[in-house]
Amino acid sequence: MGSLGSRIQAASAGDAEAAEGSCASVGRGCDCRKRKRSSPCQCDSEGEEEDCLLNTPRRKKLKSTSKYIYQTLFLNGENSDIQICALGQEWNLHKVYLCQSGYFSSMFSGSWKESSMTTIELEIPDQNIDTEALQVAFGSLYRDDVLIKPSRVVSILAAACMLQLDGLIQQCGETMKETINVKTVCSYYSSAGMYGLDSVTKKCLEWLLNNLMTHQNVELMKELGVVVMEQLVQSSDLFVMQVEMDVYTALKKWMFLQLCPSWNGHIKQLLSDADNWICKRRSELGEEEAFLCTEQGAPFAPVFRQVRLQYIINDLASARILERDNILPQDWLSAVYKLQWFAMLRTEHDNDTGPQEANKDEFDVNSMRCGRKLAKDGDYCWRWTGFNFGFDLLVTYTNRFIVFKRNTLSQPCGGSVSLQPRRHIAYRLRLASFDASGKLVCSRSTGYQLLTLEKDQEYVVMNLDSRLLAFPLYVCCNFLYTSPASNRRTDAPEPESSAHSVS
């Protein structure tokens, strides 16, 4: 029998001889022909396969079934069993295809008189629907894909909603979300609300929160109504550039454009013209009556009500502008001055060292909104203007790190900074880059955070991956320097035992 090793060696030798034999057969003819017919010849089959591959003729591409159906049944109307009439136009269609529509499915399956009719006259109550939109909507029942242009998406959406075409409605929504820009955002927002596309409404609001302040546009300000502007200004997600005063300034320009829609100047001239218009109106009204208390200004009051005035009056120059403009009622300002005065006294007497418990709801309502644009990569260090209850916060961007520092050493005057050993802040920092249409290219956020800093302590807030950075880079921060609970109790007296001297 021999060992296993010897048998494997013999088998290998046999395989080698068989290989030599097959190679040799090229010159003297194939040995395979001497075998039984039931045993296939490898040489012949491989050659035939190769010949087939080399000589296969090119076949003409067949017309797809979908295209054939669309052309023959929809466009040509062959074998139509029902005629749809609307807006002065007729479509020769087929019930079996129309039943994909919830609208027609209910019509044909119930006891409605239309179920037995061969001609149906459609009433179109929605002014957004035109014949072109109906053509696309009906055609979508006969094909797999539909091309929707952004300029036509609202009309097609209206038609799809009326005919209850869920697939087409979804495709319209996706088209809208992908093509939001300064020219489409207002019409998309309005249409999404009208036709119940909540995801589109959300995307439009996100775009407006990111771009309203960072990329101000005259035509956009003209289009934005009171309701949506109020929603934007009250949001803690509004991307504010510089400080809260810039929100107030933007609202002045917006209100002027709402009242003077024919204004057609350059955006750099807009604030000056708005101030001149307000000055003229102030001289007509007299100094005692605020503009928002007038019949002309009253519709804008809900929007200005959302401005976080406590972060405007903490800067002297900004407070003077509020008084000069006389847009806001005096009782609004008096309440805020009182609120900030009590907050300052609590901080001065060590009764408020900042938020120490996580309360995101309070943070969203009361936090200071500020931001900055970094035009290109480099080293930056800045602080936002205004008195922040003795907390002088320096922000540094260097080597792709963003750092917060509690600054206590170099101050213009001794009483301008708190020397308490520890101060607490709540914050959220966001970074974003946008493309030419205002769409987010990249974004990062720290989320809601609590931070305790000792005197002159530095803290790395964010370490950025250079591969994700694109300039210009927009930095947006929300801060809360004092306890939200203390802001609600402006009239409650402090117990004597709680007052301490500043350390």
Coordinates of N, CA, C and O in Angstrom, one line a residue, residues 24 236 362 371 403:
A24 N 1.1 18.9 -24.5 CA 1.7 18.3 -25.7 C 0.6 18.0 -26.7 O 0.9 18.0 -27.9
S236 N -33.0 80.2 20.8 CA -31.6 80.2 21.3 C -30.6 79.7 20.3 O -29.4 79.8 20.4
E362 N -34.1 76.8 31.1 CA -33.8 78.2 31.5 C -32.7 78.7 30.6 O -32.7 79.9 30.3
G371 N -21.5 85.9 18.8 CA -20.8 85.2 17.8 C -19.6 85.9 17.1 O -19.4 87.1 17.4
V403 N -10.3 78.1 23.3 CA -10.0 78.1 24.7 C -10.8 79.3 25.3 O -10.9 80.4 24.8

